[in-house]
Tab-separated table of C-alpha atoms and ligand atoms in Angstrom:
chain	number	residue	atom	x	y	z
A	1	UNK	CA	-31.681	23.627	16.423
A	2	UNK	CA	-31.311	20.739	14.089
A	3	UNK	CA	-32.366	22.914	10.384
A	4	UNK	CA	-30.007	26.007	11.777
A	5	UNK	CA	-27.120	23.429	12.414
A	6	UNK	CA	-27.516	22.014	8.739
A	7	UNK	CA	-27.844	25.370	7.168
A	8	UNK	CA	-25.119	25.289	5.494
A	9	UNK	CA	-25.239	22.155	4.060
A	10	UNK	CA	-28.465	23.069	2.443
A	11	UNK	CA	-28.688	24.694	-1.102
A	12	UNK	CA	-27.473	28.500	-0.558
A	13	UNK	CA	-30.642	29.941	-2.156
A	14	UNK	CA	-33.190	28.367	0.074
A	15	UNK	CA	-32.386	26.636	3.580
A	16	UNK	CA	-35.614	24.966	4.090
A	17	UNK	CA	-36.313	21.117	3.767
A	18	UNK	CA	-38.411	21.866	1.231
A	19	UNK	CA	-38.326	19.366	-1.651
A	20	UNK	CA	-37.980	19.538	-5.877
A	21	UNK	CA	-38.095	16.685	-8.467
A	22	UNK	CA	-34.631	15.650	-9.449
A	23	UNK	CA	-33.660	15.601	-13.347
A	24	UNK	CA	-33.203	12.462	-13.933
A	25	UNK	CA	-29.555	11.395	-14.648
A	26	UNK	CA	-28.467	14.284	-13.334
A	27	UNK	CA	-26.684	14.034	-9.587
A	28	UNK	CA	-28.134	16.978	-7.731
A	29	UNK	CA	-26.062	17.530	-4.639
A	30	UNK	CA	-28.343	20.293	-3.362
A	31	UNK	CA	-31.362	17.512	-3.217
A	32	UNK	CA	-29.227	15.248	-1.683
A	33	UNK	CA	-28.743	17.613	0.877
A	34	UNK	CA	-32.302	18.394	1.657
A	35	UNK	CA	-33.146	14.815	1.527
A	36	UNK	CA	-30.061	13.813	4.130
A	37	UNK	CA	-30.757	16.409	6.524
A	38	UNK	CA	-34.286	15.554	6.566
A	39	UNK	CA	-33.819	12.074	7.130
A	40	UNK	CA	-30.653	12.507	9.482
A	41	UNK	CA	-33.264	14.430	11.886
A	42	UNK	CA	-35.720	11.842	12.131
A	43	UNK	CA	-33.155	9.298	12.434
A	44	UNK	CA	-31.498	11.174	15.817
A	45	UNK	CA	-35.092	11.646	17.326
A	46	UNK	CA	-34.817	7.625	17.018
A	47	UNK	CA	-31.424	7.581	18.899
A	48	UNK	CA	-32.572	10.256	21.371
A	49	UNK	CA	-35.749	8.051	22.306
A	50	UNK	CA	-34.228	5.083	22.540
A	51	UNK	CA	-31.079	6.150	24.575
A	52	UNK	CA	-32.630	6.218	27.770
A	53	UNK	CA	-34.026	2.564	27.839
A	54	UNK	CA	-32.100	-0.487	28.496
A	55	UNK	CA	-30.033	-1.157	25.895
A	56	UNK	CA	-30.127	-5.045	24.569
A	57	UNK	CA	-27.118	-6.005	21.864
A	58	UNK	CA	-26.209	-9.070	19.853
A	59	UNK	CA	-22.574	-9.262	18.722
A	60	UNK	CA	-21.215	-9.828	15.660
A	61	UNK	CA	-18.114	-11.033	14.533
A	62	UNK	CA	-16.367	-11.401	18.341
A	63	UNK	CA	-18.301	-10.880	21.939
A	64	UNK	CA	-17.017	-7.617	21.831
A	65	UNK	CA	-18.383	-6.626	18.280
A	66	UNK	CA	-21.595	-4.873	19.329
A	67	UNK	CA	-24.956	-4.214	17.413
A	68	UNK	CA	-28.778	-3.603	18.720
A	69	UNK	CA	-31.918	-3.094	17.253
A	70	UNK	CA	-31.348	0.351	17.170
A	71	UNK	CA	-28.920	0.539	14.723
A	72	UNK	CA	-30.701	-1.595	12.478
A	73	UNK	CA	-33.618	0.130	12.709
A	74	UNK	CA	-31.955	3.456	11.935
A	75	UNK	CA	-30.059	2.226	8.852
A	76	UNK	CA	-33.434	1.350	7.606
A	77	UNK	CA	-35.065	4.363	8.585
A	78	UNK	CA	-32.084	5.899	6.703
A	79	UNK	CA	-31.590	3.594	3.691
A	80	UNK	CA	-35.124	3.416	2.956
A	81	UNK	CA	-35.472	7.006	2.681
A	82	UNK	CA	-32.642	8.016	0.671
A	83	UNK	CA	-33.756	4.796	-1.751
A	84	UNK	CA	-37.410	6.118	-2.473
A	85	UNK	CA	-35.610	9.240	-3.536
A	86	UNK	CA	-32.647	8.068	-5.266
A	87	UNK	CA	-33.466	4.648	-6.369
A	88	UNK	CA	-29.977	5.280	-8.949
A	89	UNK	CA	-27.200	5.727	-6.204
A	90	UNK	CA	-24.777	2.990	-4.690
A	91	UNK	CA	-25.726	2.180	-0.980
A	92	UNK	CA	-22.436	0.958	1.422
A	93	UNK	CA	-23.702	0.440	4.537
A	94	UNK	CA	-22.445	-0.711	7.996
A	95	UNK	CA	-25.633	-3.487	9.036
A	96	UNK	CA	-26.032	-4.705	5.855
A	97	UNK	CA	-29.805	-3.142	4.916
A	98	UNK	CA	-28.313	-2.410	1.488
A	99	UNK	CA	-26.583	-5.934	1.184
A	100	UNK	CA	-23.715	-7.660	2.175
A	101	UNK	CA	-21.383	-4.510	4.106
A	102	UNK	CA	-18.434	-5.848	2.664
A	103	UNK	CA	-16.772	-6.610	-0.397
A	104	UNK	CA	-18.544	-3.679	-2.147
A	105	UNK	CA	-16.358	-1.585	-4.373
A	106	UNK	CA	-16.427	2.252	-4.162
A	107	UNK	CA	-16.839	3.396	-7.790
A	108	UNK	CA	-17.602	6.797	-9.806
A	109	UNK	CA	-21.298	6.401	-8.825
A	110	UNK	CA	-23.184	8.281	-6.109
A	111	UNK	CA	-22.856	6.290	-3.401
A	112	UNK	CA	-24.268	7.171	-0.103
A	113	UNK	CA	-22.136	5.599	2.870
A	114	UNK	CA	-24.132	4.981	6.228
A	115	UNK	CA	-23.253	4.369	9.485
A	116	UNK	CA	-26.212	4.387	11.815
A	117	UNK	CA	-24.484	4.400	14.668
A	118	UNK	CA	-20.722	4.808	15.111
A	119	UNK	CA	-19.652	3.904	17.934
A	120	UNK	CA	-22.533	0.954	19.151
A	121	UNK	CA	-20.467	-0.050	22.377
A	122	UNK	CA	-20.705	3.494	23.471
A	123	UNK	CA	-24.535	3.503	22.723
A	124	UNK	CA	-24.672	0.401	24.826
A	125	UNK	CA	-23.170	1.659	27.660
A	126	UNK	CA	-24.610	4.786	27.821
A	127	UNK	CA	-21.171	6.653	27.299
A	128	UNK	CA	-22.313	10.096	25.076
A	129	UNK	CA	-20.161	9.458	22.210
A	130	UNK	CA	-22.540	7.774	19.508
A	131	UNK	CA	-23.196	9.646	16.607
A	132	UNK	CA	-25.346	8.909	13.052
A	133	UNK	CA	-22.940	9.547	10.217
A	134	UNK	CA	-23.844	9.803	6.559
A	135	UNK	CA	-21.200	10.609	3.974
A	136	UNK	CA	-22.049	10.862	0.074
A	137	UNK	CA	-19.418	10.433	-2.275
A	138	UNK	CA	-19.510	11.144	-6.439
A	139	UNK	CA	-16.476	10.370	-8.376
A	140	UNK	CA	-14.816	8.614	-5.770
A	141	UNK	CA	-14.745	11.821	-4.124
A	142	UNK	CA	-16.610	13.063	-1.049
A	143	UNK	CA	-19.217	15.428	-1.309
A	144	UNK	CA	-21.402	15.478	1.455
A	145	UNK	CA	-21.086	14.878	5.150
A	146	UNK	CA	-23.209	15.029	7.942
A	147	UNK	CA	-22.247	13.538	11.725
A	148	UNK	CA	-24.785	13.871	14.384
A	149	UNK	CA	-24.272	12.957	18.125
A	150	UNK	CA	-27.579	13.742	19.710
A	151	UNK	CA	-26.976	13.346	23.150
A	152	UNK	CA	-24.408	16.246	23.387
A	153	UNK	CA	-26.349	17.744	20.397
A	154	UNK	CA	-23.372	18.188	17.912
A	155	UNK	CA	-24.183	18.214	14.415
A	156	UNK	CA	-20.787	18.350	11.998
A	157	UNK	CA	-21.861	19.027	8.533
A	158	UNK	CA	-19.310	19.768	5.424
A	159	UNK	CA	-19.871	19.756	1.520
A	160	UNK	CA	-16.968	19.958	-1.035
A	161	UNK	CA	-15.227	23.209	-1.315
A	162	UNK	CA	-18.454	24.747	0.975
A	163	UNK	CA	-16.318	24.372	4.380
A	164	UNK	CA	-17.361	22.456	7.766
A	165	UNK	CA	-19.507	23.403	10.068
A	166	UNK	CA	-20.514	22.950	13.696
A	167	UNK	CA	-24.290	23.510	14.789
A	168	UNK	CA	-24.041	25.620	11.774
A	169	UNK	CA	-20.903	27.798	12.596
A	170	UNK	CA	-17.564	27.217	10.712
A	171	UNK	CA	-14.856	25.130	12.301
A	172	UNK	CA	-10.904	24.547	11.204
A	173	UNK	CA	-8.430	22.528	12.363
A	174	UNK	CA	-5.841	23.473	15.025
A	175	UNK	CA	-3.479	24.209	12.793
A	176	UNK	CA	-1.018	22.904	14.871
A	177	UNK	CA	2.187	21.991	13.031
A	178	UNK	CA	4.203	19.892	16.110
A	179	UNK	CA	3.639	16.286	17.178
A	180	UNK	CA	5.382	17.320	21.213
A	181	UNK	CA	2.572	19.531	21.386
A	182	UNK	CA	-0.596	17.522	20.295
A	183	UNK	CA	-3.184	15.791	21.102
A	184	UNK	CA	-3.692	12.769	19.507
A	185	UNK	CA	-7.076	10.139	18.825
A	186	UNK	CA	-6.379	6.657	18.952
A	187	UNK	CA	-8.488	4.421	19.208
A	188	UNK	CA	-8.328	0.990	21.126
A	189	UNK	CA	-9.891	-1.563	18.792
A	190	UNK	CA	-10.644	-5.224	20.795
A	191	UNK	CA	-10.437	-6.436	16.985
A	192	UNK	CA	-6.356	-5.232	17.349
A	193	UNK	CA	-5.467	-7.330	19.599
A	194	UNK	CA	-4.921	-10.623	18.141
A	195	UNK	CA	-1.554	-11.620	19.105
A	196	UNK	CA	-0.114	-10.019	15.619
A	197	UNK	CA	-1.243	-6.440	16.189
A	198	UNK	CA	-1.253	-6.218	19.907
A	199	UNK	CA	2.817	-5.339	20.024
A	200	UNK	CA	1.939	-2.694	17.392
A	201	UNK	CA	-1.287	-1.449	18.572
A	202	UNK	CA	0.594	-0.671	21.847
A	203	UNK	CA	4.150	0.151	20.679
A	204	UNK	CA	2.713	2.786	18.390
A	205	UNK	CA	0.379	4.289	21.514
A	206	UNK	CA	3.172	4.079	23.581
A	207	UNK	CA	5.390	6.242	20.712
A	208	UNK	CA	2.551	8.477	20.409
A	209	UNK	CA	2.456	8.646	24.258
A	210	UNK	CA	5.898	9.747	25.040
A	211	UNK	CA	6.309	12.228	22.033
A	212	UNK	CA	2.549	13.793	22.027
A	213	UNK	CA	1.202	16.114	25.092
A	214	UNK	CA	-1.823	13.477	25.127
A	215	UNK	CA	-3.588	10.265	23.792
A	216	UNK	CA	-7.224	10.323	24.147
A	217	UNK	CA	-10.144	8.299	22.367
A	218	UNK	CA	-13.802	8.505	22.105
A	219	UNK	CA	-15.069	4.930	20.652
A	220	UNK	CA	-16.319	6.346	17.408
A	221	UNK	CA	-14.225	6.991	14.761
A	222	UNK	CA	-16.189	9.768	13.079
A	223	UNK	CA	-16.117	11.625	16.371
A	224	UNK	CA	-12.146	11.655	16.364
A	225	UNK	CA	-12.199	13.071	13.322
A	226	UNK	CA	-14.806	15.709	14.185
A	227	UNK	CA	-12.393	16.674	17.081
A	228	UNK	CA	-9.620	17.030	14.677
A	229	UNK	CA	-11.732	19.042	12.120
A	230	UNK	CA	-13.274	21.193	14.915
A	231	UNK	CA	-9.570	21.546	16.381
A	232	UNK	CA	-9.988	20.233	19.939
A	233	UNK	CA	-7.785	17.529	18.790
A	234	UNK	CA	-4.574	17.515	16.483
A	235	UNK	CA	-4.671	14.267	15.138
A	236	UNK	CA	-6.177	10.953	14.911
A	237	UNK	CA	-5.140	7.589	13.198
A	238	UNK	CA	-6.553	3.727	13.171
A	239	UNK	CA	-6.011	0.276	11.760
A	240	UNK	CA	-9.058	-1.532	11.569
A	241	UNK	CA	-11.882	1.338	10.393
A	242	UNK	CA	-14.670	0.565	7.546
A	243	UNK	CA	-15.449	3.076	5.167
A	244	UNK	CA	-18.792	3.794	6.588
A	245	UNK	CA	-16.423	5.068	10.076
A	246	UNK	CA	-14.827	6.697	7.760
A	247	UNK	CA	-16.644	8.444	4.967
A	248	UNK	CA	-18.321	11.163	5.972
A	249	UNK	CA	-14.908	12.477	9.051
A	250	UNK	CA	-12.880	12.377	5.782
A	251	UNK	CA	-14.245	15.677	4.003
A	252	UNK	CA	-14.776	17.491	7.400
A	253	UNK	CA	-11.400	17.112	8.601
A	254	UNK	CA	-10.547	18.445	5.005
A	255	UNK	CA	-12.869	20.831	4.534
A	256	UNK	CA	-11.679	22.265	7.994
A	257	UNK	CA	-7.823	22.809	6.378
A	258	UNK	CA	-6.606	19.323	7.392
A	259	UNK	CA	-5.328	16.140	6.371
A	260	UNK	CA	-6.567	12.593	5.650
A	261	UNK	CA	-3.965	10.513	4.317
A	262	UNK	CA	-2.693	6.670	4.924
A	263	UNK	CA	-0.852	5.852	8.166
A	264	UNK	CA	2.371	4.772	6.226
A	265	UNK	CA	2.142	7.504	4.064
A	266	UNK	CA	0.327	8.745	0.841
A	267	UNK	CA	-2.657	8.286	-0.457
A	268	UNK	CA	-6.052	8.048	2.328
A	269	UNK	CA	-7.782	4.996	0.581
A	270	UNK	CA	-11.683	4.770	1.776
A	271	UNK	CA	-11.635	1.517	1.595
A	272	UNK	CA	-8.713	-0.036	3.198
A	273	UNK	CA	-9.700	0.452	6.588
A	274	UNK	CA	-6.640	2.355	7.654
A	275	UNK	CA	-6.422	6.073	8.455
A	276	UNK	CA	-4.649	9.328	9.240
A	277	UNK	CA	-6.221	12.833	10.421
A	278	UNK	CA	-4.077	15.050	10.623
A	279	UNK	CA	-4.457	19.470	11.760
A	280	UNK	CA	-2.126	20.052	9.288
A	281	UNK	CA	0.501	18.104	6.325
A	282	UNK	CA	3.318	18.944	9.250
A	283	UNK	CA	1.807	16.883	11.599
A	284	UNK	CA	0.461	14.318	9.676
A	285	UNK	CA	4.083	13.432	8.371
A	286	UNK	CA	5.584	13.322	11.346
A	287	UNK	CA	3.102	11.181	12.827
A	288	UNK	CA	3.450	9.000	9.677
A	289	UNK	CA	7.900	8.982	10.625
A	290	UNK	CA	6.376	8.126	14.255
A	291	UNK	CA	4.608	4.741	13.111
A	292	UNK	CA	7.187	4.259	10.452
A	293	UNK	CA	6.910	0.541	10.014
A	294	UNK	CA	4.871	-0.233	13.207
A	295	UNK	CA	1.286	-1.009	10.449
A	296	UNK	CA	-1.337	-3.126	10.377
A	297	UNK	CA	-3.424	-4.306	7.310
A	298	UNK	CA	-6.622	-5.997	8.285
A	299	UNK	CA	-9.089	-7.327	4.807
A	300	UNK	CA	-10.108	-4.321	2.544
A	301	UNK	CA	-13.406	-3.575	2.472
A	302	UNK	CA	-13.797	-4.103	-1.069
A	303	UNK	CA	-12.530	-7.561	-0.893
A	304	UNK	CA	-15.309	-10.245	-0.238
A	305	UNK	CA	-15.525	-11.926	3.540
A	306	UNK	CA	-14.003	-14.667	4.103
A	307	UNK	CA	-15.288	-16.987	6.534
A	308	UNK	CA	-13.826	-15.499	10.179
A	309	UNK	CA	-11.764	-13.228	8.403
A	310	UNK	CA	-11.778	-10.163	10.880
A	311	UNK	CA	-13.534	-12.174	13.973
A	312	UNK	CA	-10.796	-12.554	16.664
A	313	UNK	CA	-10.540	-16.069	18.196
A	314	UNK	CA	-9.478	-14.594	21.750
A	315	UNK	CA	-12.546	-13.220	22.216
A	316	UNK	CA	-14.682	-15.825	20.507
B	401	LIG	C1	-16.384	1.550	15.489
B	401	LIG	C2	-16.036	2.767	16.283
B	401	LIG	C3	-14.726	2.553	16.994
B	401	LIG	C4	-13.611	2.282	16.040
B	401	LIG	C5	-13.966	1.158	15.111
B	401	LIG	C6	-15.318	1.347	14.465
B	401	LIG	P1	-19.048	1.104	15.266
B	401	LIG	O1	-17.617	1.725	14.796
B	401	LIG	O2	-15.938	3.870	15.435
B	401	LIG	O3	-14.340	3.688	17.681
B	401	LIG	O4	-12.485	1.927	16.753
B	401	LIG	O5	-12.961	1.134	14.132
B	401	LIG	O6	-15.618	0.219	13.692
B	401	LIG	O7	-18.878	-0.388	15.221
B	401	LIG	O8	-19.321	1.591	16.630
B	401	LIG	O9	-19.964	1.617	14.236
């Protein structure tokens, strides 16, 4: 199921996971392809196996910032592959196998952008919204993009100007040009609600509430936006996402016919940990009018941690 799913991520001429030397220098998208897939599969057999056992967590930043051993052992399963074959690229990672998560810039290079998990506190709990997501970006542009949720055996895959795909089939957006009659992701980040954001984080779901037919959210960011490039949902936006939520939803929802730009407007910035998905431009501008004001800008990811920075003291 898995190699027809990613079929169309794979070079056009041959859809096997069969493997060539690279020319060196040279960024070969189709190899990174092969080599993604291949490792994306043996990295959701992983999740699979180890979703039915007890899951133990340690936090991280706050008691409700979730991570296991899982995740940490998939990033490595996943980093350490795509390293023997492209020693060259620019790792980002979200548990740090690559180095410090933060503080990294996002630059010209290939750069591969990992998530093992998003959306840990699901995997925790058992709820069947955890996915692997894997974005590579060249030029400061996304390229590649692979999300797989194994338990409800959903694999989004996208590649620049190629379309997305679901299980191997092509998706696109909703299309749906009206905020009154949408359904909109949001999530509801514990992080948020430090006495600052919480008035925002709840006067904007509140805005969202009365104007949209529906607020819904999953607890993985990359699964919002799959909704929104698959078209079961019309948009999505959040304050607090890293780039590794983020970097792989961001060329599906596009590649679908939709939208990613910032939540006040403009420019989507990978790195600044705020986000809008949007069906379509309509939508996505009035949802921008809807939060007008009502933002919140948490530490960019490119900027080094400081000490706390992010944790939440009410949850300490
Ligand atoms: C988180 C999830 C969550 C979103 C956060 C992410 P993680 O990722 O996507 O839904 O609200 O912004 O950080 O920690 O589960 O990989």
């Amino acid at each position: 199921m898995f190699r027809f799913a990613c079929q169309r991520l794979l070079p056009r001429e041959k859809t096997s996971f069969r493997r060539n030397a690279t020319a060196k220098g040279r960024v070969d998208v189709d190899q990174c392809a092969v080599e993604v897939c291949h490792l994306v599969d043996r990295a959701a057999e992983h999740l699979r196996a180890a979703s039915g056992k007890m899951r133990v967590f340690e936090t991280k930043l706050n008691s409700k910032d979730l991570v296991t051993a899982t995740d940490r052992e998939i990033e490595e399963l996943l980093i350490r592959g795509l390293r023997q074959r492209f020693p060259e690229h620019v790792y980002i990672d979200e548990e740090g196998t690559a180095g410090a998560s933060t503080g990294r810039k996002l630059t010209e290079e290939p750069t591969w952008i990992v998530d093992p998990i998003d959306g840990t506190t699901n995997f925790v709990h058992g709820f069947h919204c955890s996915c692997i997501s894997v974005g590579f970006w060249l030029d400061k542009r996304p390229e590649l993009a692979i999300c797989h949720n194994p338990t409800l055996q959903l694999v989004f895959t996208a590649r620049r100007n190629r379309g997305a795909y679901l299980n191997g089939a092509p998706i696109r957006t909703s299309g749906q040009t009206e905020l009154e009659r949408s359904l909109i992701m949001q999530e509801l980040n514990a992080a948020n609600l430090g006495c600052e954001h919480r008035d925002i984080l709840w006067q904007n779901a509140v805005g969202m509430l009365l104007k949209a037919h529906a607020l819904r959210t999953t607890g993985s960011a990359v699964m919002d936006m799959c909704l929104v490039a698959m078209g079961a949902a019309d948009g999505y936006y959040e304050f607090y996402p890293h780039a590794w939520d983020l970097a792989a939803g961001t060329l599906l929802v596009r590649e679908a016919g939709g939208v990613v730009m910032d939540p006040a407007g403009g420019d989507f910035d990978l790195m600044s940990r705020r986000v809008l998905a949007a069906a379509t431009p309509q939508l996505g501008n009035q949802m921008v009018q809807l939060l007008g004001d009502k933002q919140i800008y948490h530490q960019r990811d490119d900027e080094p941690q400081k000490s706390n920075s992010n944790s939440n003291s009410i949850f300490k």
